Short mmCIF file of C-alpha atoms in Angstrom, two decimals:
data_model
loop_
_atom_site.label_atom_id
_atom_site.label_comp_id
_atom_site.label_asym_id
_atom_site.label_seq_id
_atom_site.Cartn_x
_atom_site.Cartn_y
_atom_site.Cartn_z
CA MET A 5 -71.02 -9.39 -84.60
CA ARG A 6 -71.72 -5.79 -83.71
CA TYR A 7 -69.47 -2.83 -83.01
CA LEU A 8 -70.57 -0.02 -80.75
CA PHE A 9 -68.70 3.27 -80.49
CA ARG A 10 -69.39 6.91 -79.79
CA PRO A 11 -69.09 9.35 -82.73
CA PRO A 12 -66.97 10.85 -84.05
CA ALA A 13 -64.44 8.09 -83.09
CA ASP A 14 -62.89 8.16 -86.57
CA GLU A 15 -60.29 5.65 -85.37
CA ALA A 16 -62.97 2.95 -85.11
CA ALA A 17 -63.18 2.49 -88.88
CA ALA A 18 -59.46 1.67 -89.05
CA LEU A 19 -59.97 -1.22 -86.63
CA LEU A 20 -62.84 -2.95 -88.45
CA ALA A 21 -60.51 -5.13 -90.53
CA LEU A 22 -59.12 -6.87 -87.42
CA PRO A 23 -60.13 -10.55 -86.88
CA TRP A 24 -62.75 -9.90 -84.20
CA GLU A 25 -64.25 -13.35 -84.77
CA GLN A 26 -61.11 -14.98 -83.34
CA PRO A 27 -60.17 -15.20 -79.63
CA LEU A 28 -57.74 -12.42 -78.74
CA ALA A 29 -55.19 -14.96 -77.51
CA GLU A 30 -55.03 -16.43 -81.05
CA TRP A 31 -54.50 -13.20 -82.99
CA ASP A 32 -51.49 -13.17 -85.28
CA GLU A 33 -48.47 -11.45 -83.71
CA SER A 34 -48.07 -9.31 -86.83
CA LEU A 35 -51.30 -7.50 -85.93
CA LEU A 36 -50.20 -6.70 -82.39
CA LEU A 37 -47.97 -4.13 -80.75
CA SER A 38 -45.67 -4.93 -77.86
CA VAL A 39 -46.10 -2.49 -74.96
CA PRO A 40 -43.39 -2.98 -72.29
CA GLN A 41 -44.97 -0.34 -70.02
CA ARG A 42 -48.18 -2.37 -69.64
CA GLY A 43 -49.31 -3.78 -66.32
CA ILE A 44 -50.58 -7.20 -65.31
CA SER A 45 -54.20 -8.03 -66.15
CA ARG A 46 -56.47 -10.93 -65.14
CA HIS A 47 -58.07 -10.73 -68.60
CA VAL A 48 -56.62 -11.34 -72.05
CA VAL A 49 -55.37 -7.92 -73.20
CA ARG A 50 -53.72 -7.08 -76.51
CA PHE A 51 -52.52 -3.83 -78.09
CA VAL A 52 -52.93 -2.72 -81.69
CA ALA A 53 -52.04 0.40 -83.66
CA ALA A 54 -54.06 2.17 -86.35
CA GLU A 55 -53.88 5.61 -87.95
CA GLY A 56 -51.03 6.64 -85.65
CA SER A 57 -52.91 5.73 -82.45
CA VAL A 58 -52.59 2.80 -80.06
CA PHE A 59 -55.50 0.88 -78.54
CA ALA A 60 -55.88 -1.67 -75.76
CA LEU A 61 -58.28 -4.57 -76.43
CA LYS A 62 -59.64 -6.52 -73.45
CA GLU A 63 -61.79 -9.64 -73.57
CA ILE A 64 -64.48 -9.47 -70.91
CA ALA A 65 -68.06 -10.63 -70.28
CA GLU A 66 -70.51 -8.54 -72.30
CA PRO A 67 -72.45 -7.06 -69.33
CA LEU A 68 -69.18 -5.90 -67.77
CA ALA A 69 -67.91 -4.60 -71.12
CA ARG A 70 -71.07 -2.52 -71.63
CA LYS A 71 -70.91 -1.23 -68.06
CA GLU A 72 -67.24 -0.26 -68.32
CA TYR A 73 -67.72 1.32 -71.75
CA SER A 74 -70.55 3.48 -70.37
CA LEU A 75 -68.71 4.47 -67.17
CA LEU A 76 -65.46 5.38 -68.91
CA GLY A 77 -67.45 7.57 -71.29
CA GLU A 78 -68.98 9.39 -68.32
CA PHE A 79 -65.60 9.83 -66.65
CA VAL A 80 -64.01 11.40 -69.72
CA GLU A 81 -66.94 13.79 -70.18
CA GLU A 82 -66.66 14.86 -66.54
CA GLY A 83 -62.89 15.27 -66.63
CA LEU A 84 -62.14 12.42 -64.24
CA PRO A 85 -58.67 10.92 -64.69
CA SER A 86 -59.25 7.65 -66.52
CA VAL A 87 -58.51 5.91 -69.78
CA SER A 88 -60.86 6.70 -72.67
CA ALA A 89 -63.13 4.03 -74.15
CA LEU A 90 -63.41 3.88 -77.94
CA GLY A 91 -66.04 1.14 -78.24
CA ILE A 92 -66.98 -2.50 -77.76
CA CYS A 93 -67.40 -5.54 -80.00
CA VAL A 94 -70.30 -7.81 -78.95
CA ASP A 95 -72.17 -10.87 -80.25
CA ARG A 96 -68.95 -12.58 -81.26
CA PRO A 97 -69.14 -16.16 -82.67
CA ALA A 98 -69.23 -19.24 -80.44
CA ASP A 99 -70.43 -17.25 -77.41
CA GLN A 100 -67.08 -15.51 -77.04
CA GLU A 101 -66.75 -12.69 -74.56
CA ALA A 102 -67.04 -9.09 -75.73
CA ILE A 103 -63.99 -6.95 -76.45
CA LEU A 104 -63.65 -3.52 -74.85
CA VAL A 105 -61.47 -1.10 -76.81
CA THR A 106 -59.77 1.77 -74.98
CA ARG A 107 -57.32 4.39 -76.21
CA TYR A 108 -53.81 3.79 -74.90
CA LEU A 109 -52.69 6.47 -72.44
CA GLU A 110 -49.48 7.67 -74.04
CA TYR A 111 -46.38 8.08 -71.84
CA SER A 112 -48.08 6.21 -69.01
CA MET A 113 -46.54 3.39 -66.97
CA SER A 114 -47.66 0.61 -64.69
CA TYR A 115 -46.36 0.70 -61.13
CA ARG A 116 -44.10 -2.29 -61.82
CA HIS A 117 -42.51 -0.59 -64.80
CA LEU A 118 -42.16 2.61 -62.78
CA PHE A 119 -40.10 0.85 -60.13
CA SER A 120 -38.13 -1.36 -62.52
CA SER A 121 -36.90 1.59 -64.60
CA PRO A 122 -33.29 2.54 -63.74
CA ARG A 123 -34.16 6.18 -64.41
CA THR A 124 -37.13 6.47 -62.05
CA GLN A 125 -36.87 9.17 -59.40
CA TYR A 126 -40.21 8.60 -57.73
CA SER A 127 -40.56 7.41 -54.16
CA THR A 128 -43.11 4.99 -52.76
CA SER A 129 -44.58 7.92 -50.85
CA GLN A 130 -45.11 9.86 -54.10
CA LEU A 131 -46.75 6.85 -55.69
CA LEU A 132 -49.15 6.43 -52.77
CA ASP A 133 -50.01 10.13 -52.53
CA THR A 134 -50.76 10.22 -56.26
CA MET A 135 -53.05 7.24 -55.92
CA VAL A 136 -54.81 8.83 -52.93
CA VAL A 137 -55.48 11.97 -54.97
CA LEU A 138 -57.14 9.81 -57.64
CA LEU A 139 -59.26 8.01 -55.05
CA VAL A 140 -60.41 11.29 -53.48
CA ARG A 141 -61.36 12.63 -56.92
CA LEU A 142 -63.43 9.55 -57.64
CA HIS A 143 -65.17 9.66 -54.26
CA LEU A 144 -66.02 13.33 -54.70
CA ALA A 145 -67.75 12.30 -57.94
CA GLY A 146 -69.75 9.58 -56.19
CA VAL A 147 -67.61 6.80 -57.65
CA PHE A 148 -67.04 3.69 -55.55
CA TRP A 149 -64.09 1.93 -57.20
CA GLY A 150 -64.33 -1.43 -55.45
CA ASP A 151 -60.96 -2.58 -56.78
CA CYS A 152 -58.55 0.27 -56.12
CA SER A 153 -55.03 -1.05 -56.59
CA LEU A 154 -51.72 -0.13 -58.12
CA SER A 155 -52.38 -2.71 -60.85
CA ASN A 156 -55.57 -0.92 -61.90
CA THR A 157 -53.84 2.45 -62.06
CA LEU A 158 -51.59 4.02 -64.68
CA PHE A 159 -49.08 6.73 -63.81
CA ARG A 160 -47.78 9.57 -65.98
CA PRO A 161 -44.81 11.79 -65.12
CA ASP A 162 -45.92 15.37 -64.46
CA ALA A 163 -42.89 17.64 -63.95
CA ASP A 164 -41.43 16.46 -60.61
CA GLY A 165 -44.53 14.49 -59.69
CA LEU A 166 -46.98 11.95 -61.06
CA THR A 167 -50.60 11.89 -62.17
CA ALA A 168 -52.69 8.74 -61.65
CA TYR A 169 -55.42 7.42 -63.97
CA LEU A 170 -58.07 4.75 -63.42
CA VAL A 171 -57.73 1.86 -65.88
CA ASP A 172 -60.24 -0.77 -64.79
CA ALA A 173 -63.87 0.15 -64.02
CA GLU A 174 -65.43 -3.34 -63.87
CA THR A 175 -66.26 -3.09 -60.16
CA VAL A 176 -67.26 0.59 -60.13
CA GLU A 177 -70.56 1.75 -58.65
CA ARG A 178 -71.92 5.30 -58.96
CA ARG A 179 -74.06 7.07 -56.38
CA PRO A 180 -75.15 10.71 -56.10
CA GLU A 181 -72.94 10.76 -53.00
CA LEU A 182 -70.87 8.11 -51.25
CA SER A 183 -71.57 7.39 -47.60
CA PRO A 184 -68.62 7.51 -45.16
CA GLY A 185 -68.96 3.72 -44.83
CA MET A 186 -68.57 3.14 -48.58
CA ARG A 187 -65.56 5.44 -48.69
CA ARG A 188 -63.92 3.64 -45.76
CA TYR A 189 -64.56 0.26 -47.38
CA ASP A 190 -62.97 1.43 -50.64
CA VAL A 191 -59.95 2.75 -48.75
CA ASP A 192 -59.60 -0.51 -46.78
CA LEU A 193 -59.66 -2.50 -50.02
CA ALA A 194 -56.99 -0.21 -51.44
CA ARG A 195 -54.83 -0.64 -48.33
CA GLU A 196 -54.96 -4.44 -48.59
CA ARG A 197 -54.22 -4.54 -52.32
CA VAL A 198 -51.41 -1.99 -52.17
CA GLY A 199 -49.75 -3.88 -49.34
CA ALA A 200 -49.80 -7.11 -51.36
CA GLU A 201 -48.53 -5.37 -54.50
CA LEU A 202 -45.64 -3.71 -52.67
CA MET A 203 -44.72 -7.06 -51.13
CA ASP A 204 -44.68 -8.46 -54.65
CA LEU A 205 -42.23 -5.72 -55.66
CA GLN A 206 -40.13 -6.58 -52.62
CA PHE A 207 -39.97 -10.26 -53.57
CA GLY A 208 -38.88 -9.20 -57.05
CA ASP A 209 -36.08 -7.02 -55.61
CA LEU A 210 -37.72 -3.92 -57.14
CA LEU A 211 -38.31 -2.19 -53.80
CA SER A 212 -35.69 -0.48 -51.69
CA ALA A 213 -34.62 -2.59 -48.72
CA ASP A 214 -35.48 0.21 -46.27
CA ILE A 215 -39.18 0.26 -47.31
CA ASP A 216 -41.66 -1.80 -45.31
CA PRO A 217 -44.60 -2.66 -47.63
CA ILE A 218 -47.03 -3.19 -44.75
CA GLN A 219 -46.07 0.05 -43.04
CA VAL A 220 -46.45 1.99 -46.28
CA ALA A 221 -49.84 0.43 -47.04
CA GLU A 222 -51.06 1.07 -43.48
CA SER A 223 -50.38 4.79 -44.01
CA LEU A 224 -52.82 4.96 -46.94
CA PRO A 225 -55.98 5.55 -44.84
CA GLN A 226 -54.31 8.41 -42.97
CA ARG A 227 -53.12 10.01 -46.20
CA TYR A 228 -56.62 9.67 -47.63
CA GLU A 229 -58.40 11.16 -44.59
CA ALA A 230 -56.00 14.10 -44.48
CA LEU A 231 -56.65 14.98 -48.12
CA TRP A 232 -60.41 14.36 -47.89
CA ASP A 233 -60.63 16.66 -44.87
CA ALA A 234 -58.55 19.34 -46.58
CA VAL A 235 -60.86 19.58 -49.59
CA THR A 236 -64.25 19.02 -47.94
CA ARG A 237 -64.24 20.38 -44.40
CA THR A 238 -66.52 23.18 -43.28
CA GLU A 239 -64.86 26.23 -41.71
CA VAL A 240 -66.28 28.90 -39.40
CA PHE A 241 -64.77 32.39 -39.13
CA ARG A 242 -65.65 35.93 -38.09
CA PRO A 243 -67.43 38.15 -40.67
CA GLU A 244 -64.49 40.57 -40.79
CA GLU A 245 -62.21 37.69 -41.79
CA GLN A 246 -64.39 36.66 -44.69
CA ARG A 247 -62.46 38.19 -47.58
CA TYR A 248 -59.03 36.82 -46.81
CA ARG A 249 -60.21 33.50 -45.35
CA VAL A 250 -62.21 32.68 -48.48
CA ALA A 251 -59.27 33.57 -50.74
CA GLU A 252 -56.93 31.57 -48.51
CA ARG A 253 -59.12 28.46 -48.64
CA LEU A 254 -59.57 28.62 -52.42
CA GLN A 255 -55.83 29.02 -52.94
CA TRP A 256 -55.17 26.09 -50.64
CA ILE A 257 -57.55 23.86 -52.60
CA ASN A 258 -55.83 24.89 -55.85
CA ASP A 259 -52.41 24.19 -54.33
CA LEU A 260 -53.58 20.68 -53.45
CA GLY A 261 -54.34 20.14 -57.13
CA PHE A 262 -58.13 20.53 -57.05
CA ASP A 263 -60.51 23.11 -58.49
CA ALA A 264 -63.13 24.86 -56.37
CA GLY A 265 -66.71 24.87 -57.57
CA GLU A 266 -69.68 26.37 -55.74
CA LEU A 267 -68.97 28.31 -52.54
CA GLU A 268 -71.56 28.42 -49.77
CA LEU A 269 -71.43 31.05 -46.99
CA VAL A 270 -73.99 30.83 -44.17
CA PRO A 271 -74.10 33.39 -41.29
CA THR A 272 -74.51 31.60 -37.94
CA ALA A 273 -74.34 32.56 -34.27
CA GLU A 274 -70.74 31.25 -34.17
CA GLY A 275 -69.70 33.19 -37.26
CA VAL A 276 -69.73 32.68 -41.03
CA ARG A 277 -69.83 29.00 -41.99
CA MET A 278 -68.06 28.27 -45.28
CA ARG A 279 -68.41 25.13 -47.37
CA VAL A 280 -66.62 24.69 -50.68
CA GLN A 281 -67.92 22.24 -53.27
CA THR A 282 -64.72 20.86 -54.70
CA ARG A 283 -64.75 20.03 -58.40
CA VAL A 284 -63.90 16.48 -59.28
CA SER A 285 -62.23 17.08 -62.63
CA GLU A 286 -58.50 17.19 -63.19
CA PRO A 287 -56.98 20.50 -62.11
CA GLY A 288 -56.88 22.79 -65.08
CA GLN A 289 -55.99 26.37 -64.16
CA HIS A 290 -52.45 26.25 -65.56
CA ARG A 291 -53.29 23.80 -68.33
CA ARG A 292 -56.01 26.09 -69.66
CA GLU A 293 -53.74 29.14 -69.44
CA LEU A 294 -50.94 27.40 -71.32
CA LEU A 295 -53.37 26.18 -73.98
CA ARG A 296 -54.76 29.70 -74.41
CA LEU A 297 -51.35 31.30 -74.82
CA THR A 298 -49.50 28.65 -76.82
CA GLY A 299 -51.94 25.98 -78.03
CA LEU A 300 -49.94 23.38 -76.09
CA GLU A 301 -51.61 20.64 -74.07
CA ALA A 302 -49.76 19.52 -70.96
CA GLN A 303 -50.42 18.20 -67.49
CA GLU A 304 -50.95 20.63 -64.65
CA ASN A 305 -47.49 20.65 -63.08
CA GLN A 306 -45.81 20.69 -66.48
CA ALA A 307 -48.01 23.61 -67.52
CA ARG A 308 -47.17 25.52 -64.34
CA ARG A 309 -43.46 25.15 -65.02
CA MET A 310 -43.77 26.16 -68.69
CA LEU A 311 -45.86 29.21 -67.79
CA ASN A 312 -43.16 30.32 -65.37
CA ASP A 313 -40.59 30.03 -68.15
CA LEU A 314 -42.88 31.88 -70.56
CA ARG A 315 -43.35 34.73 -68.07
CA SER A 316 -39.61 34.96 -67.52
CA TYR A 317 -39.11 35.10 -71.29
CA ARG A 318 -41.77 37.81 -71.62
CA ALA A 319 -40.03 39.90 -68.95
CA TRP A 320 -36.76 39.53 -70.87
CA LEU A 321 -38.47 40.61 -74.11
CA GLU A 322 -39.87 43.71 -72.39
CA GLN A 323 -36.46 44.54 -70.94
CA GLU A 324 -34.79 44.17 -74.33
CA SER A 325 -37.39 46.20 -76.22
CA GLY A 326 -38.03 48.77 -73.52
CA ARG A 327 -41.80 48.49 -73.96
CA PRO A 328 -44.66 46.18 -72.87
CA VAL A 329 -45.07 42.94 -74.81
CA PRO A 330 -48.63 41.54 -75.08
CA GLU A 331 -48.93 38.07 -73.56
CA ALA A 332 -50.25 36.63 -76.84
CA VAL A 333 -47.13 37.90 -78.66
CA ALA A 334 -44.89 36.55 -75.91
CA GLY A 335 -46.64 33.18 -76.08
CA HIS A 336 -46.18 32.96 -79.85
CA ARG A 337 -42.50 33.90 -79.69
CA TRP A 338 -41.81 31.57 -76.74
CA MET A 339 -43.28 28.68 -78.71
CA ALA A 340 -41.24 29.47 -81.82
CA GLU A 341 -37.97 30.51 -80.18
CA ILE A 342 -37.79 28.51 -76.95
CA TYR A 343 -40.10 25.49 -76.73
CA LEU A 344 -40.07 24.07 -80.27
CA PRO A 345 -36.28 24.25 -80.75
CA VAL A 346 -35.92 22.17 -77.57
CA VAL A 347 -38.46 19.41 -78.27
CA GLU A 348 -37.60 19.19 -81.98
CA ALA A 349 -33.91 18.69 -81.21
CA VAL A 350 -34.43 15.10 -80.05
CA PRO A 351 -32.56 12.73 -82.40
CA ARG A 352 -34.67 10.13 -84.15
CA HIS A 353 -33.28 7.16 -82.20
CA LEU A 354 -34.34 8.77 -78.88
CA ALA A 355 -37.78 9.97 -80.02
CA GLY A 356 -40.77 9.10 -77.85
CA ARG A 357 -38.93 8.13 -74.68
CA VAL A 358 -40.17 11.18 -72.75
CA ALA A 359 -43.28 13.26 -73.44
CA PRO A 360 -42.36 16.62 -75.06
CA ALA A 361 -43.74 18.74 -72.19
CA GLN A 362 -41.99 16.54 -69.63
CA MET A 363 -38.75 16.72 -71.60
CA PHE A 364 -38.90 20.52 -71.67
CA HIS A 365 -39.31 20.52 -67.89
CA GLU A 366 -36.34 18.17 -67.52
CA VAL A 367 -34.17 20.39 -69.74
CA LEU A 368 -35.01 23.37 -67.50
CA GLU A 369 -34.11 21.30 -64.44
CA HIS A 370 -30.84 20.26 -66.09
CA ARG A 371 -30.09 23.89 -66.93
CA TRP A 372 -30.54 24.83 -63.26
CA PHE A 373 -28.27 21.98 -62.16
CA LEU A 374 -25.51 22.89 -64.63
CA SER A 375 -25.79 26.57 -63.73
CA GLU A 376 -25.38 25.76 -60.04
CA GLN A 377 -22.24 23.81 -60.85
CA ALA A 378 -20.83 26.53 -63.08
CA GLY A 379 -21.81 29.44 -60.82
CA ARG A 380 -23.48 31.16 -63.78
CA ASP A 381 -26.43 30.67 -66.13
CA VAL A 382 -25.25 28.24 -68.80
CA GLY A 383 -28.25 28.93 -71.06
CA THR A 384 -30.80 26.63 -72.64
CA THR A 385 -28.71 25.73 -75.70
CA ALA A 386 -25.85 24.30 -73.64
CA ALA A 387 -28.25 22.62 -71.22
CA LEU A 388 -30.13 20.98 -74.09
CA ALA A 389 -26.94 19.64 -75.66
CA SER A 390 -25.85 18.20 -72.33
CA TYR A 391 -29.30 16.72 -71.65
CA LEU A 392 -29.44 14.99 -75.04
CA ASP A 393 -25.92 13.67 -74.56
CA SER A 394 -26.07 12.45 -70.95
CA GLU A 395 -29.63 12.37 -69.59
CA LEU A 396 -32.15 11.33 -72.24
CA PRO A 397 -30.10 8.28 -73.37
CA ARG A 398 -30.44 6.94 -69.80
CA THR A 399 -34.15 6.39 -70.47
CA PRO A 400 -34.39 2.78 -71.68
CA ALA A 401 -35.57 2.16 -75.24
CA GLU A 402 -38.48 0.12 -73.89
CA MET A 403 -39.88 3.35 -72.41
CA THR A 404 -40.60 4.59 -75.95
CA THR A 405 -44.28 5.40 -76.13
CA PRO A 406 -46.24 2.93 -78.30
CA ALA A 407 -47.51 5.56 -80.75
CA VAL A 408 -43.93 6.31 -81.80
CA LEU A 409 -43.17 2.60 -82.13
CA ALA A 410 -46.29 2.18 -84.26
CA ALA A 411 -45.29 5.09 -86.49
CA VAL A 412 -41.84 3.56 -86.99
CA ASP A 413 -43.37 0.19 -87.88
CA GLU A 414 -45.76 1.77 -90.37
CA ALA A 415 -42.88 3.59 -92.01
CA GLY A 416 -41.06 0.28 -92.39
CA SER A 417 -38.06 1.48 -90.40
CA ASP A 418 -36.13 -0.04 -87.55
CA THR A 419 -37.39 0.34 -84.00
CA PRO A 420 -35.64 3.14 -82.10
CA SER A 421 -32.87 1.83 -79.93
#
């Protein structure tokens, strides 16, 4: 047998002791980790934990395993939303299929788990729009998915919205640029698969009775074309409009959740023709700013919300002190005095049910709700106590992210409940 992985991948060494010579379906249960948030797969998939991390192992034909391993590596390097491949095990005994190893996407959920959770607040429309954003990102990068479906997508809460990630790249093809025909074909495949998957939810009584699966699925191409046009269309304007029209277009692209790359302006007889090369990576303006000021990593909408709170806190500090407060100082104090006391207050039996950045956002939302009821600002301390007492416990124990479950198992303690 041979193991292939990209350095540094320190986690790979911790997995070498696993029984790779055996079929995945026959692995001892004591080696495996149960992941309730997982989706349905046509392959044998198992989850294991090592060194505080969780990994998904998938048995698949070696050519497909090598292809997927290579593509997922490219996607991560380019910032495309996808799971990250750790390595592959090939040349297994008795002509067994290869095993692709990917890092588990913490705090992610399958679409079925998303709809079966009693705490979910996401609509079918949100789910579809999030998936369309992912598909547009892939197409901008010259990626033909070939099997776009809810089953091949993982979703992570991001403040009041969701972020979608590609999970399965077996059918992917890459071109320097996709033709309109290839894009339409990919969208048509997605429409068919999403319709079938929503009907499956309906049969399982997981879909609201007022939602028509076919009608929702049929809206996918229109949603896709609207977003594709918004981020790729060429505009023509008068020379004197150039300054504000360029700024307006760039802001619009950012508001849609994309980053703008190269900007091309060409004078023509009709006016100035503008074309924006939209970047395909995950939006990062607020994420990078939050990381710079606090060292925290969060998703884009979460980062936007936390930056707003940080700026409000900085303004309060300046008002209290009567002098300017450098943003680096404000960021350090906000981390120590506001953010950490909130996320570290979670009792042990509720740990891991909601990502820390998402939880902080939810506490701020809860503070606003309580303040509206009281007709005054109730403060973060009271809001946190109320949230931990009435809101967080509503998140089912099976939503606990696998890394926390693995850590509990390694410590020899009981599973959080």
